[in-house]
C-alpha cells in the first residue's frame, strides 16, 4: 500500500508542477501477466491500474515525448512499478501508433521460483526495461483512447541466467492539458 501511495504522489506532483497548458495525462486498466512469447509464468495475475503524465515533445520536429507513470497491481504480492521513458506518435490516417521505451523500478520479490517446475520467475533486477506500443484514435480534440501493450523485463542485460518479464495489455485514455 505504501508503494501505491508513492506512485499516486509522484504522478500527482509531476502533473501539478507543470503548466496547465502543457502535456497530457493518461490512465488505463490492464490485464496483468498476459501469456506471450516474451514472458514466462511469474505466478502473478490480476489487473493493473496505470496513471501517467506525458510531456510536450522535447524536440518538436522529431516529436519525442518524455513520460512518467506508475502501475499498481490488484493482487496482494503482485508487481507494482514506476517508470520514465520516451515515446513518439505516428499518424496512420484517423489512427495513430505510439511506440515507447523506458526504465521502471519495481517491487516484485528478488527471488522467486515456480513451485511446479522450479524455474526462476523473479525479474532478475530492480530496474527493468519497459518497451511499449499503443494503437490509438482521437475521440475529441483533447481526448484519445489507446489499446496498448506494456512489457517489463531485464532483457538479460542485468541477469544473463533468466528473464521472465511481465506483459500487460489494456486500454488507456489520454487527456491533453
Short mmCIF file of C-alpha atoms in Angstrom, two decimals:
data_model
loop_
_atom_site.label_atom_id
_atom_site.label_comp_id
_atom_site.label_asym_id
_atom_site.label_seq_id
_atom_site.Cartn_x
_atom_site.Cartn_y
_atom_site.Cartn_z
CA UNK A 1 0.00 0.00 0.00
CA UNK A 2 2.92 2.36 0.69
CA UNK A 3 4.13 1.76 -2.86
CA UNK A 4 0.69 2.66 -4.27
CA UNK A 5 0.67 5.88 -2.25
CA UNK A 6 4.17 6.67 -3.54
CA UNK A 7 3.03 6.19 -7.15
CA UNK A 8 -0.02 8.40 -6.65
CA UNK A 9 2.04 11.16 -5.03
CA UNK A 10 4.79 11.03 -7.67
CA UNK A 11 2.40 11.22 -10.60
CA UNK A 12 0.32 13.95 -8.92
CA UNK A 13 3.35 16.04 -8.03
CA UNK A 14 4.69 15.93 -11.57
CA UNK A 15 1.30 16.75 -13.07
CA UNK A 16 0.73 19.64 -10.67
CA UNK A 17 4.22 21.04 -11.12
CA UNK A 18 3.73 21.62 -14.85
CA UNK A 19 1.76 24.37 -16.58
CA UNK A 20 -1.90 23.56 -17.24
CA UNK A 21 -1.46 24.08 -20.98
CA UNK A 22 1.34 21.53 -21.44
CA UNK A 23 1.43 17.80 -21.81
CA UNK A 24 -1.14 15.12 -21.32
CA UNK A 25 -2.32 12.88 -18.51
CA UNK A 26 -3.27 9.29 -19.15
CA UNK A 27 -4.68 6.35 -17.28
CA UNK A 28 -5.84 2.86 -18.02
CA UNK A 29 -6.68 -0.62 -16.87
CA UNK A 30 -4.54 -3.59 -17.92
CA UNK A 31 -4.63 -7.37 -17.72
CA UNK A 32 -1.51 -8.24 -15.69
CA UNK A 33 0.93 -11.01 -16.66
CA UNK A 34 -0.58 -11.88 -20.03
CA UNK A 35 0.98 -15.02 -21.52
CA UNK A 36 3.00 -14.01 -24.61
CA UNK A 37 6.18 -15.34 -26.28
CA UNK A 38 8.14 -12.62 -24.42
CA UNK A 39 7.40 -13.89 -20.89
CA UNK A 40 7.43 -16.87 -18.54
CA UNK A 41 4.67 -17.52 -16.00
CA UNK A 42 5.54 -15.37 -12.98
CA UNK A 43 2.64 -16.81 -10.93
CA UNK A 44 1.03 -13.36 -10.89
CA UNK A 45 -2.31 -12.17 -12.21
CA UNK A 46 -5.00 -9.61 -11.58
CA UNK A 47 -5.40 -6.20 -13.12
CA UNK A 48 -3.18 -3.14 -13.20
CA UNK A 49 -4.21 0.48 -12.94
CA UNK A 50 -1.71 2.73 -14.70
CA UNK A 51 -1.53 6.51 -14.41
CA UNK A 52 0.95 8.74 -16.15
CA UNK A 53 1.94 12.10 -17.49
CA UNK A 54 3.34 12.70 -20.97
CA UNK A 55 5.22 15.97 -21.51
CA UNK A 56 5.06 18.05 -24.67
CA UNK A 57 7.67 16.98 -27.23
CA UNK A 58 11.20 17.89 -26.19
CA UNK A 59 12.20 18.15 -29.86
CA UNK A 60 9.03 19.29 -31.65
CA UNK A 61 10.44 18.50 -35.11
CA UNK A 62 11.13 14.90 -34.07
CA UNK A 63 8.09 14.60 -31.76
CA UNK A 64 9.74 12.65 -28.93
CA UNK A 65 7.61 12.92 -25.77
CA UNK A 66 9.07 12.08 -22.35
CA UNK A 67 6.68 10.36 -19.93
CA UNK A 68 6.49 9.13 -16.37
CA UNK A 69 3.96 6.69 -15.00
CA UNK A 70 3.06 4.29 -12.24
CA UNK A 71 1.30 0.93 -12.23
CA UNK A 72 -0.43 -0.72 -9.28
CA UNK A 73 -1.42 -4.41 -9.40
CA UNK A 74 -4.72 -5.52 -7.83
CA UNK A 75 -3.39 -8.75 -6.27
CA UNK A 76 -1.61 -8.88 -2.94
CA UNK A 77 2.07 -9.52 -3.68
CA UNK A 78 1.67 -8.53 -7.35
CA UNK A 79 4.28 -6.38 -9.05
CA UNK A 80 3.83 -2.59 -8.88
CA UNK A 81 6.22 -0.23 -10.64
CA UNK A 82 7.08 3.37 -11.51
CA UNK A 83 8.88 4.40 -14.66
CA UNK A 84 10.12 7.03 -17.08
CA UNK A 85 10.63 6.89 -20.82
CA UNK A 86 10.11 8.46 -24.22
CA UNK A 87 7.50 7.82 -26.89
CA UNK A 88 6.72 9.02 -30.40
CA UNK A 89 3.32 9.31 -32.08
CA UNK A 90 2.97 8.33 -35.76
CA UNK A 91 -0.22 9.27 -37.64
CA UNK A 92 -1.92 6.47 -39.61
CA UNK A 93 -4.91 8.26 -41.11
CA UNK A 94 -7.55 8.54 -38.35
CA UNK A 95 -5.48 6.21 -36.12
CA UNK A 96 -2.01 6.60 -34.69
CA UNK A 97 0.75 4.31 -33.46
CA UNK A 98 2.72 5.25 -30.33
CA UNK A 99 5.84 3.16 -29.59
CA UNK A 100 7.80 3.93 -26.43
CA UNK A 101 10.73 2.73 -24.38
CA UNK A 102 11.66 3.40 -20.78
CA UNK A 103 13.01 2.13 -17.48
CA UNK A 104 10.99 1.06 -14.45
CA UNK A 105 11.68 0.39 -10.79
CA UNK A 106 9.51 -2.43 -9.36
CA UNK A 107 8.69 -4.11 -6.05
CA UNK A 108 8.50 -7.80 -7.13
CA UNK A 109 10.33 -10.38 -4.97
CA UNK A 110 14.09 -10.54 -5.55
CA UNK A 111 13.98 -14.33 -5.51
CA UNK A 112 11.06 -16.43 -6.69
CA UNK A 113 10.55 -19.78 -8.45
CA UNK A 114 7.59 -21.63 -9.93
CA UNK A 115 6.79 -24.36 -7.35
CA UNK A 116 5.70 -26.84 -10.05
CA UNK A 117 8.74 -26.53 -12.32
CA UNK A 118 11.44 -24.96 -10.14
CA UNK A 119 12.08 -22.38 -12.89
CA UNK A 120 13.06 -18.97 -11.53
CA UNK A 121 10.36 -16.37 -12.07
CA UNK A 122 11.85 -13.36 -10.28
CA UNK A 123 12.55 -10.46 -12.62
CA UNK A 124 16.32 -10.52 -12.10
CA UNK A 125 16.87 -6.85 -11.30
CA UNK A 126 15.11 -3.97 -9.52
CA UNK A 127 15.50 -1.83 -12.65
CA UNK A 128 13.86 -3.14 -15.83
CA UNK A 129 13.43 -2.08 -19.43
CA UNK A 130 9.90 -1.04 -20.43
CA UNK A 131 9.11 -1.19 -24.14
CA UNK A 132 5.51 -0.43 -25.03
CA UNK A 133 3.34 0.16 -28.07
CA UNK A 134 -0.15 1.61 -28.42
CA UNK A 135 -2.68 1.96 -31.21
CA UNK A 136 -4.94 4.95 -30.64
CA UNK A 137 -7.65 7.18 -32.01
CA UNK A 138 -8.71 10.73 -31.14
CA UNK A 139 -12.34 10.86 -29.98
CA UNK A 140 -12.37 14.62 -29.27
CA UNK A 141 -9.88 17.48 -29.82
CA UNK A 142 -8.19 16.85 -26.44
CA UNK A 143 -9.18 13.21 -25.77
CA UNK A 144 -7.88 9.97 -27.26
CA UNK A 145 -8.09 6.29 -26.38
CA UNK A 146 -5.44 3.64 -26.91
CA UNK A 147 -5.13 -0.13 -26.85
CA UNK A 148 -1.65 -0.75 -25.51
CA UNK A 149 0.89 -3.41 -24.63
CA UNK A 150 3.44 -2.73 -21.89
CA UNK A 151 6.33 -5.14 -21.22
CA UNK A 152 8.82 -5.06 -18.36
CA UNK A 153 11.94 -7.22 -18.25
CA UNK A 154 15.69 -7.09 -17.74
CA UNK A 155 16.39 -8.12 -21.37
CA UNK A 156 19.05 -10.47 -19.91
CA UNK A 157 21.36 -7.48 -19.54
CA UNK A 158 21.22 -7.38 -15.73
CA UNK A 159 20.94 -11.16 -15.28
CA UNK A 160 22.06 -13.47 -18.08
CA UNK A 161 20.57 -16.55 -16.38
CA UNK A 162 16.88 -15.72 -16.73
CA UNK A 163 14.41 -13.12 -17.95
CA UNK A 164 10.75 -13.97 -17.33
CA UNK A 165 9.33 -10.47 -17.87
CA UNK A 166 5.71 -9.39 -17.42
CA UNK A 167 3.36 -8.29 -20.19
CA UNK A 168 0.32 -6.09 -19.63
CA UNK A 169 -2.36 -5.48 -22.26
CA UNK A 170 -5.13 -2.95 -21.78
CA UNK A 171 -6.90 0.28 -22.62
CA UNK A 172 -5.99 3.79 -21.62
CA UNK A 173 -7.45 7.25 -22.11
CA UNK A 174 -5.39 10.39 -22.73
CA UNK A 175 -6.37 13.98 -21.93
CA UNK A 176 -4.34 16.87 -23.37
CA UNK A 177 -3.95 19.70 -20.86
#
